[in-house]
PDB file of C-alpha atoms in Angstrom:
ATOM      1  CA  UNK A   1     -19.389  17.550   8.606  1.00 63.00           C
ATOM      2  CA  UNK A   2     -17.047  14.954   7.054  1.00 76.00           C
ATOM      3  CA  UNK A   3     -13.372  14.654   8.097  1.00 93.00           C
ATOM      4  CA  UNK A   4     -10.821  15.013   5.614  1.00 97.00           C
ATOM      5  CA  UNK A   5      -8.821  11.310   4.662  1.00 98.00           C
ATOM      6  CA  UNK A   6      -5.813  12.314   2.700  1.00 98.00           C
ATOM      7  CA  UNK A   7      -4.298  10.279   0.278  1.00 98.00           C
ATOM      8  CA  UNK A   8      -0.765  10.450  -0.814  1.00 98.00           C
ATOM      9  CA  UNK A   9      -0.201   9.407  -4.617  1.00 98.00           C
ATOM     10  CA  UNK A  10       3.329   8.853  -6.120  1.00 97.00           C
ATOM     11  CA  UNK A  11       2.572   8.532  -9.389  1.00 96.00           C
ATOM     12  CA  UNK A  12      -0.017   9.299 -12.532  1.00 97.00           C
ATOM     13  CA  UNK A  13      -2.362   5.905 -12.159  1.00 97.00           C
ATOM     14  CA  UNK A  14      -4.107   5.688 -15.848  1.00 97.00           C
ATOM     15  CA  UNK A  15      -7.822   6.096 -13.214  1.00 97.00           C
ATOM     16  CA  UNK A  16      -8.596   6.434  -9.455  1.00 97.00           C
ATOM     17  CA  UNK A  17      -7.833   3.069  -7.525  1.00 98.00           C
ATOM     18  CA  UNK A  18     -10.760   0.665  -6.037  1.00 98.00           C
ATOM     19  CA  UNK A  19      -9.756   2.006  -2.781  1.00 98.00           C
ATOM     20  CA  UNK A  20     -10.044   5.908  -3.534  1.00 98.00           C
ATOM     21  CA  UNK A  21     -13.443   5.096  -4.958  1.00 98.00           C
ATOM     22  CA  UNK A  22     -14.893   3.481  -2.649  1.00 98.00           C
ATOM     23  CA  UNK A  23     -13.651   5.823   0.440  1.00 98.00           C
ATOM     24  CA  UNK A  24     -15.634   8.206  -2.044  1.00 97.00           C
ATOM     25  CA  UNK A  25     -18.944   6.426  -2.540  1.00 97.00           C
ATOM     26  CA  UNK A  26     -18.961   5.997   1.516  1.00 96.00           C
ATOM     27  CA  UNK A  27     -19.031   9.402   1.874  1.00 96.00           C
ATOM     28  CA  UNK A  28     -15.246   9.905   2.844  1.00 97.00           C
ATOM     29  CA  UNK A  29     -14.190  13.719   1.953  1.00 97.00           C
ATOM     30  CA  UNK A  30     -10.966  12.279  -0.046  1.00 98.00           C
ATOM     31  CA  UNK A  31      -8.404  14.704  -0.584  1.00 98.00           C
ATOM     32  CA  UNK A  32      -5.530  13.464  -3.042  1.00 98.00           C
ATOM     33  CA  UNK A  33      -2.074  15.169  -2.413  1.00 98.00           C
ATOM     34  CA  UNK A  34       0.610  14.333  -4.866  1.00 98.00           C
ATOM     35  CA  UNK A  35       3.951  15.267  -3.237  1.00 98.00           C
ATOM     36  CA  UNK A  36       6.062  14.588  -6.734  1.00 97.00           C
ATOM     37  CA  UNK A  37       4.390  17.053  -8.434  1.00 97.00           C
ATOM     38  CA  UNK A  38       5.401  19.509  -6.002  1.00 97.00           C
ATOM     39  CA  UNK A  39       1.845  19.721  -4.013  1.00 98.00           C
ATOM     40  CA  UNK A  40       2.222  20.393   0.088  1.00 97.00           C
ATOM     41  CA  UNK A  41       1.338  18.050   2.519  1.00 98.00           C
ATOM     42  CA  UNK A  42      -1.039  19.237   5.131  1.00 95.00           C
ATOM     43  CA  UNK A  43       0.234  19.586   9.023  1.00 94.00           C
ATOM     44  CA  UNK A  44      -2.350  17.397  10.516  1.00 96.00           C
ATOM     45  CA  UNK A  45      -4.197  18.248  13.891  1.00 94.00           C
ATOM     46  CA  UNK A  46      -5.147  14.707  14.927  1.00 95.00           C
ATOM     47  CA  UNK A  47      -9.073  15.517  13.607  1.00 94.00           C
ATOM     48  CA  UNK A  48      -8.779  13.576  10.527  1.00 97.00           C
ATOM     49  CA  UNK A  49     -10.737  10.569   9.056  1.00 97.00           C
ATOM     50  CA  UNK A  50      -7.066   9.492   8.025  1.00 98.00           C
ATOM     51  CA  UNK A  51      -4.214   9.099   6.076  1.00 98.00           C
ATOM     52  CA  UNK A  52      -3.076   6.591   3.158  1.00 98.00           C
ATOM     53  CA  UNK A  53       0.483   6.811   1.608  1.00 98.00           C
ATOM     54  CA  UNK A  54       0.140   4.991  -1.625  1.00 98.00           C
ATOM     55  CA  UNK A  55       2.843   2.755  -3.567  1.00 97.00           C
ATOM     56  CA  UNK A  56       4.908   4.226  -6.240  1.00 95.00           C
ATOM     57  CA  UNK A  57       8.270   3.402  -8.382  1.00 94.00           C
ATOM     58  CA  UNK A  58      10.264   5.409  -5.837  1.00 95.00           C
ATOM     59  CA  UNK A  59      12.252   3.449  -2.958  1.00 93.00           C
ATOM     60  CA  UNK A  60      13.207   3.838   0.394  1.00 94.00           C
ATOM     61  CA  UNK A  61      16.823   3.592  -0.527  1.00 89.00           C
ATOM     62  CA  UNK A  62      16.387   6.211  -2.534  1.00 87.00           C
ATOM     63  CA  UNK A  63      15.195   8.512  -0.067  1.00 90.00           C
ATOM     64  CA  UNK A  64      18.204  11.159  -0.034  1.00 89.00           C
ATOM     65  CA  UNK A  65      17.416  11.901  -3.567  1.00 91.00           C
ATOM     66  CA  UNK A  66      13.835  12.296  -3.300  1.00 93.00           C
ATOM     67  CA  UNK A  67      12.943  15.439  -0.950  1.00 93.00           C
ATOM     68  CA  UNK A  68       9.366  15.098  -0.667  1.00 97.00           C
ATOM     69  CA  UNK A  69       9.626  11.592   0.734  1.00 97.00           C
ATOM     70  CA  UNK A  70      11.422  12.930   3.821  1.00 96.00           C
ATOM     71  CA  UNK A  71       8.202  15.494   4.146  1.00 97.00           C
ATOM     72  CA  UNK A  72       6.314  12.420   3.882  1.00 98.00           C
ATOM     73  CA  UNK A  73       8.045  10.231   6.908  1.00 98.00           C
ATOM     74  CA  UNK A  74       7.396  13.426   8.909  1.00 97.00           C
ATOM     75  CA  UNK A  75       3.472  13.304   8.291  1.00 98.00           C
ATOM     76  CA  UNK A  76       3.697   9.733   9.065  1.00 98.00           C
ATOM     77  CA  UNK A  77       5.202  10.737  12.255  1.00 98.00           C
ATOM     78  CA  UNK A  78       2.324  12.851  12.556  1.00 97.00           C
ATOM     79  CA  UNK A  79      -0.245  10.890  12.244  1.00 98.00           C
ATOM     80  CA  UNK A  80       1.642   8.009  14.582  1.00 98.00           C
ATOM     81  CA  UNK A  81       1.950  10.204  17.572  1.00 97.00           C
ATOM     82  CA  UNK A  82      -1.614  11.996  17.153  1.00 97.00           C
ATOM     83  CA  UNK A  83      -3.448   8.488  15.861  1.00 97.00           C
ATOM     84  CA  UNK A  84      -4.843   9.217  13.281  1.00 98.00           C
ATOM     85  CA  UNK A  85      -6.006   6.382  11.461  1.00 98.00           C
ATOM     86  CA  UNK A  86      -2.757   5.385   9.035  1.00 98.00           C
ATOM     87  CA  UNK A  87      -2.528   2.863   6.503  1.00 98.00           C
ATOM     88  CA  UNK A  88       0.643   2.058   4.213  1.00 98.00           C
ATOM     89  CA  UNK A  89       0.811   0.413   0.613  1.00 98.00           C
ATOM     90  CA  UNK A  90       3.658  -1.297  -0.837  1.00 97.00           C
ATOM     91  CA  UNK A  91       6.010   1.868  -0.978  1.00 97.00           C
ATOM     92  CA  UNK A  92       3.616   3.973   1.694  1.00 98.00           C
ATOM     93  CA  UNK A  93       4.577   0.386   4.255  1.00 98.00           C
ATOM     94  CA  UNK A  94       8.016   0.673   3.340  1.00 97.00           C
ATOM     95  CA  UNK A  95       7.841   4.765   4.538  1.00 98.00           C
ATOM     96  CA  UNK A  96       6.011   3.493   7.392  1.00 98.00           C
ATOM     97  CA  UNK A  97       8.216   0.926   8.550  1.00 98.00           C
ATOM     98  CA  UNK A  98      11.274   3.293   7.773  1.00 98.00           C
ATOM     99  CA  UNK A  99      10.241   5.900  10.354  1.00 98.00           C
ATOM    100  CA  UNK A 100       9.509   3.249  12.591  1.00 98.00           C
ATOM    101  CA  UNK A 101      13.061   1.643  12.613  1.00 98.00           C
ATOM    102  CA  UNK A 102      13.349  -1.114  10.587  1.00 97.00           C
ATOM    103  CA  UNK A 103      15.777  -1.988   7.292  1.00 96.00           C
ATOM    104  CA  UNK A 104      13.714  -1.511   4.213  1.00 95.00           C
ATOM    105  CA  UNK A 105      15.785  -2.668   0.912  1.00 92.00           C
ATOM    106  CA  UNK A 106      16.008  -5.499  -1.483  1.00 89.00           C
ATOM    107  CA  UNK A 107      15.917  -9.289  -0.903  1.00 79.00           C
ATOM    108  CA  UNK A 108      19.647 -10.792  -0.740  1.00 73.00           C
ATOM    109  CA  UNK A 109      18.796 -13.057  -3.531  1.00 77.00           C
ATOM    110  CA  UNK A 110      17.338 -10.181  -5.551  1.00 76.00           C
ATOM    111  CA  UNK A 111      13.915 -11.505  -5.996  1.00 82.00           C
ATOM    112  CA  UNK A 112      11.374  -8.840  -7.539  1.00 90.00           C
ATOM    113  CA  UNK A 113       7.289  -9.494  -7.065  1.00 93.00           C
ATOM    114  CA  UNK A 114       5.119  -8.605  -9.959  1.00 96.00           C
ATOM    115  CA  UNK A 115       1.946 -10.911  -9.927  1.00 97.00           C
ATOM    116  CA  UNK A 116       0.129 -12.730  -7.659  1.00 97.00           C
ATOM    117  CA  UNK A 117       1.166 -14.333  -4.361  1.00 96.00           C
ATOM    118  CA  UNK A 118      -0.597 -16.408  -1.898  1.00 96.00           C
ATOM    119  CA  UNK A 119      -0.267 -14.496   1.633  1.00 95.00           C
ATOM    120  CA  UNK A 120      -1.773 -16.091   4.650  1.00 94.00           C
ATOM    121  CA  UNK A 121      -2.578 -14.456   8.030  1.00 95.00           C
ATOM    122  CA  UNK A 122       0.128 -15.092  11.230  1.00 94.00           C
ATOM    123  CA  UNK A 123      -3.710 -15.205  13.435  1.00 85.00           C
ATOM    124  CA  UNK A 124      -2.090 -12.081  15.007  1.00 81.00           C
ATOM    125  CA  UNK A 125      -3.849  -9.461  13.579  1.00 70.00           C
ATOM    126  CA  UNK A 126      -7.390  -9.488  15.315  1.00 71.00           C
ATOM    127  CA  UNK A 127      -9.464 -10.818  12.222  1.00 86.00           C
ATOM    128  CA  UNK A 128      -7.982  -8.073   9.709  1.00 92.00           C
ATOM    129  CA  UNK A 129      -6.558 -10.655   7.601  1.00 94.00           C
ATOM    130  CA  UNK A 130      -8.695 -13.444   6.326  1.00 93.00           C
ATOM    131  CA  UNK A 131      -6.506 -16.799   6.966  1.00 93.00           C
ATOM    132  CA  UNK A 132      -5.752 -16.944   3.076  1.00 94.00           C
ATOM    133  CA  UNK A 133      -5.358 -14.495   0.298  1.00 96.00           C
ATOM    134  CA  UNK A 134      -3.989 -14.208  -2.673  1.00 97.00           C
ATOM    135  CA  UNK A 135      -2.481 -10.594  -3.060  1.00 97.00           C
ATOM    136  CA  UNK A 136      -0.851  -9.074  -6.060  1.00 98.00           C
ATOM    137  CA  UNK A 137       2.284  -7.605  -5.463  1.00 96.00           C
ATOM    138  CA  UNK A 138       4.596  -5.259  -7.418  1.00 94.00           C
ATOM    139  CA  UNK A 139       7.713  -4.332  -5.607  1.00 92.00           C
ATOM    140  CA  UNK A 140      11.710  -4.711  -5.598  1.00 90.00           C
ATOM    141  CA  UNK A 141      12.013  -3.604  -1.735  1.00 92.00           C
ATOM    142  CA  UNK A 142      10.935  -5.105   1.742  1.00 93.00           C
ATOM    143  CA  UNK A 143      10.547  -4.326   4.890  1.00 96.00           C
ATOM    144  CA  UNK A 144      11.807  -5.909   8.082  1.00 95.00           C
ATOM    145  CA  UNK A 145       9.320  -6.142  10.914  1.00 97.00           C
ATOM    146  CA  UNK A 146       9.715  -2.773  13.152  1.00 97.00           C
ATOM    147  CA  UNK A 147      10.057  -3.118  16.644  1.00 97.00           C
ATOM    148  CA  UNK A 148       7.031  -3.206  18.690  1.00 97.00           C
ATOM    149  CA  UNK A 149       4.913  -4.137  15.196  1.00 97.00           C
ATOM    150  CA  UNK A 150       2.963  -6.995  14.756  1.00 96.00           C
ATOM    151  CA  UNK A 151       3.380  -9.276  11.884  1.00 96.00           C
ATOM    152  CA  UNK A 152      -0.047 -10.068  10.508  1.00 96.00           C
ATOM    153  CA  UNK A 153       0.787 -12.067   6.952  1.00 95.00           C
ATOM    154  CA  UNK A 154       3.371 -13.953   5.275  1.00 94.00           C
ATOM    155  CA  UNK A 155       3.465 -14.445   1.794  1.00 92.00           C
ATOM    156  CA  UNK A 156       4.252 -18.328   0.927  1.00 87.00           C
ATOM    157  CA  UNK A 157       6.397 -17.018  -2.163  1.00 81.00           C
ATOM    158  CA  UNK A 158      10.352 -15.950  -1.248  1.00 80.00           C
ATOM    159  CA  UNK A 159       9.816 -12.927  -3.247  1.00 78.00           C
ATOM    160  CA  UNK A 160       7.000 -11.957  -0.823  1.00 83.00           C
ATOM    161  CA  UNK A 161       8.305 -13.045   2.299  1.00 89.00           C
ATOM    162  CA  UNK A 162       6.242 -10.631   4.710  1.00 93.00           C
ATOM    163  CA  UNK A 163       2.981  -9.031   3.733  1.00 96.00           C
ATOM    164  CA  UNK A 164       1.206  -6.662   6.764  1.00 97.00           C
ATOM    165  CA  UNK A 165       1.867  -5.143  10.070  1.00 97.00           C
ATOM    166  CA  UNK A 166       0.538  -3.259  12.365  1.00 97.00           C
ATOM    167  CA  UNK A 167       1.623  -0.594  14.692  1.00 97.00           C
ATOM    168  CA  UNK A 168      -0.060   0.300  17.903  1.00 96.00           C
ATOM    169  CA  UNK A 169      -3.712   1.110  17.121  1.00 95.00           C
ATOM    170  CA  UNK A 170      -4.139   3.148  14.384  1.00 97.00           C
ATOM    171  CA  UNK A 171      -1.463   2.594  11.735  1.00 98.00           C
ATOM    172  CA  UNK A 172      -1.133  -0.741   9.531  1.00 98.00           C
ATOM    173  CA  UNK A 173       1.338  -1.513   6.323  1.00 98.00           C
ATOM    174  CA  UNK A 174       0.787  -3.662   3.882  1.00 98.00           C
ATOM    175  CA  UNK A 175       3.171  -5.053   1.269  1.00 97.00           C
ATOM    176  CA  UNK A 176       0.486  -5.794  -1.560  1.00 97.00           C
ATOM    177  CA  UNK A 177      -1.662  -3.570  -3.627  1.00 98.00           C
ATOM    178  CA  UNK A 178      -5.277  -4.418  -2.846  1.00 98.00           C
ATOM    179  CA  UNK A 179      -6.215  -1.215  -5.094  1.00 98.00           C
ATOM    180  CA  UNK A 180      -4.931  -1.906  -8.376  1.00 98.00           C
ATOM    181  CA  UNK A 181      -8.068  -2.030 -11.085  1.00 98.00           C
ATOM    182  CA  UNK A 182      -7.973  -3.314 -14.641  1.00 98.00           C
ATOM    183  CA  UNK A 183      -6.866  -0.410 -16.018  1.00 98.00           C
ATOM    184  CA  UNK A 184      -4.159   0.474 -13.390  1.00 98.00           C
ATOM    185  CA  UNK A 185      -2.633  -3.508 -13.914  1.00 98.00           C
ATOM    186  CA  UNK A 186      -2.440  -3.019 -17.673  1.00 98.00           C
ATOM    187  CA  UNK A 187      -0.707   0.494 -16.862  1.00 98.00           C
ATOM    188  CA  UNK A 188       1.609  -1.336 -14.987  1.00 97.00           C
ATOM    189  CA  UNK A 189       2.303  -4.100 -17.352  1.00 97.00           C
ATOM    190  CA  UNK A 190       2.831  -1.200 -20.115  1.00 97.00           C
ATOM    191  CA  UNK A 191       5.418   0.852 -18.252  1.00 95.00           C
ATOM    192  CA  UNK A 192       7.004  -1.966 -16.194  1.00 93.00           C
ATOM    193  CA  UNK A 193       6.640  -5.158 -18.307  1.00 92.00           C
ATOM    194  CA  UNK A 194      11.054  -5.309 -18.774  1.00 93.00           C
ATOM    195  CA  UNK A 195      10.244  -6.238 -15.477  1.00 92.00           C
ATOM    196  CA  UNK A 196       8.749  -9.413 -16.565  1.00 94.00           C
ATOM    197  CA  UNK A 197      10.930 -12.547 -15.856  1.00 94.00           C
ATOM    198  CA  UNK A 198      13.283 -11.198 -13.431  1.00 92.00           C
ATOM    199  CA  UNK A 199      13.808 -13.752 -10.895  1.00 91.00           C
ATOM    200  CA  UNK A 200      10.177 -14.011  -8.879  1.00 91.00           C
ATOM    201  CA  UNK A 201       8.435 -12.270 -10.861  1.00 94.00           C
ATOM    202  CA  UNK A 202       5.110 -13.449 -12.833  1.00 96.00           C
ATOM    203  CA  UNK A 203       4.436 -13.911 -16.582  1.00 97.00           C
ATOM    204  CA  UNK A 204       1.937 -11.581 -18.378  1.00 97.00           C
ATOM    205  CA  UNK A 205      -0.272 -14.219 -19.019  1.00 98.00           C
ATOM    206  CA  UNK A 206      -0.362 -15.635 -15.055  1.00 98.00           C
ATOM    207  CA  UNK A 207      -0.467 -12.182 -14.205  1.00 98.00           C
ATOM    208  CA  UNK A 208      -4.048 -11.707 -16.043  1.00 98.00           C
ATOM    209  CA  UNK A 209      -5.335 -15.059 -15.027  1.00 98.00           C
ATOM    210  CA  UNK A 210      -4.501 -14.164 -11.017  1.00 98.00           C
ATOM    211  CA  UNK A 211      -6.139 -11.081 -11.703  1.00 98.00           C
ATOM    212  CA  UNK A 212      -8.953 -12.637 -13.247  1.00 98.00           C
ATOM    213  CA  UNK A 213      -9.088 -15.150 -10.616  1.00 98.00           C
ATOM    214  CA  UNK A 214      -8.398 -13.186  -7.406  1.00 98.00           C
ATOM    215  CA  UNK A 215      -9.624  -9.651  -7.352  1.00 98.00           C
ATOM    216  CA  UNK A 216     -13.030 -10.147  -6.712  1.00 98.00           C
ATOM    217  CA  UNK A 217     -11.604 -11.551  -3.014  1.00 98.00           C
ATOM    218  CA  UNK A 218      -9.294  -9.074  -3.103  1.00 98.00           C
ATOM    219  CA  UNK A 219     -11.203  -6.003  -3.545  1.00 98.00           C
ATOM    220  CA  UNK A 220     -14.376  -7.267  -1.695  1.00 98.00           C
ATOM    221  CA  UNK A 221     -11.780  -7.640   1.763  1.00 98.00           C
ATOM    222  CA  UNK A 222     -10.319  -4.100   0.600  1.00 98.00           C
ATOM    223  CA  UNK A 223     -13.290  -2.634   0.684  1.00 98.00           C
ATOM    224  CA  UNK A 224     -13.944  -3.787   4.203  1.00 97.00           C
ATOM    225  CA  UNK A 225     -10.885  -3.193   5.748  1.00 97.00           C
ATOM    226  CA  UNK A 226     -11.352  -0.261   4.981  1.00 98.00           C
ATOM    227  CA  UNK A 227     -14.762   0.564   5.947  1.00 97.00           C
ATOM    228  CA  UNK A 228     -13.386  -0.525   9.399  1.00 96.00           C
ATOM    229  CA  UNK A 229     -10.083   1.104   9.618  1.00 97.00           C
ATOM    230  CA  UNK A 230     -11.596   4.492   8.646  1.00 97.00           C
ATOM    231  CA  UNK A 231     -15.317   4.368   9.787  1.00 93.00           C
ATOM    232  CA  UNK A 232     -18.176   6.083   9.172  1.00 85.00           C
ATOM    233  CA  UNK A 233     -16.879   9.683   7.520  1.00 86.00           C
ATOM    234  CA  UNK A 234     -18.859  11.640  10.066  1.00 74.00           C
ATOM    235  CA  UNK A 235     -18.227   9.644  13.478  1.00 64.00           C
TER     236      UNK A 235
END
């Protein structure tokens, strides 16, 4: 029998993401929790295939105003201290690195990421990073590296100054959205695009060409990171 993998969503995405689909078509029993909406997050026993806390437009900073994010840093804590398998994206590695410590917030120069960024591997991260790849990004907030993490990418832009960590074993964050499909990108670039020329932030146009150019990278390491970080869905 499969374990459960649970994965917190933060928003309405316009379809499932490359990431939920594929956990699927491996076999994974997926269960989608969406905390905003008012859904309960599971108390974990440490038997679970994993967890996944997704991005979202909610911040850290924002954290007193948002309930449910709180009950998220607690399952976090959860699956930390009984290892289950965690992983973090853009807003989930934000949560992570939160619980863990560090300052999450805004660049001082106010730099904003909505495109794509070149991010290259620090060689500290055991082959889970390739040494170069370009990563979209869509965030206003950062983390600072948590005590006791390792950094495992740097982004070459200013607006995306650090990209992954990990954390012990069984819990990684990463900055970029290795998920995001066609249909989720033009979602984005509906309901976001005032975002659009704010300082370090990507035109429409060089936003569909990096997509165009760099997803099939992207989602073809995604998809094996993940088949790693997870496993099989029965082991």
């Amino acid at each position: 029998m499969s374990r459960p993998l649970y994965v917190i969503e933060h928003w309405a995405l316009a379809e499932p993401d490359a990431g939920r689909r594929h956990l699927i078509a491996r076999g994974h029993d997926v269960r989608v929790i969406e905390p905003w909406r008012g859904e309960a997050l599971p108390d974990l026993t440490g038997e679970e295939a994993g967890v996944m806390v997704m991005g979202g437009p909610q911040m850290v900073t924002d954290l007193a105003d948002q309930p449910y994010l709180s009950d998220e840093c607690r399952l976090i804590e959860q699956a930390m201290d009984s290892g289950v398998p965690l992983v973090g994206v853009c807003l989930g590695s934000q949560l992570v690195a939160h619980v863990l410590g560090a300052d999450v917030g805004p660049l001082n120069d106010g730099s904003q990421c909505f495109g794509y960024y070149p991010t290259r591997s620090t060689g500290d991260g055991g082959g889970i990073l390739p040494e170069r790849l370009v990563t979209l990004n869509g965030n206003a907030e950062h983390w600072s590296l948590p005590e006791g993490a390792r950094l495992l990418a740097r982004g070459e832009s200013e607006a995306a100054p650090r990209q992954a960590f990990s954390y012990g074993e069984t819990t990684i964050g990463l900055q970029f959205h290795p998920e995001v499909t066609r249909a989720i990108l033009d979602q984005w670039q509906r309901d976001h695009g005032h975002l659009i020329g704010l300082p370090g932030t990507q035109s429409r146009a060089e936003q569909d060409e990096g997509f165009g150019r760099h997803d099939p990278a992207l989602k073809a390491w995604y998809g094996r990171f993940l088949d790693t970080w997870f496993g099989s869905p029965t082991a």
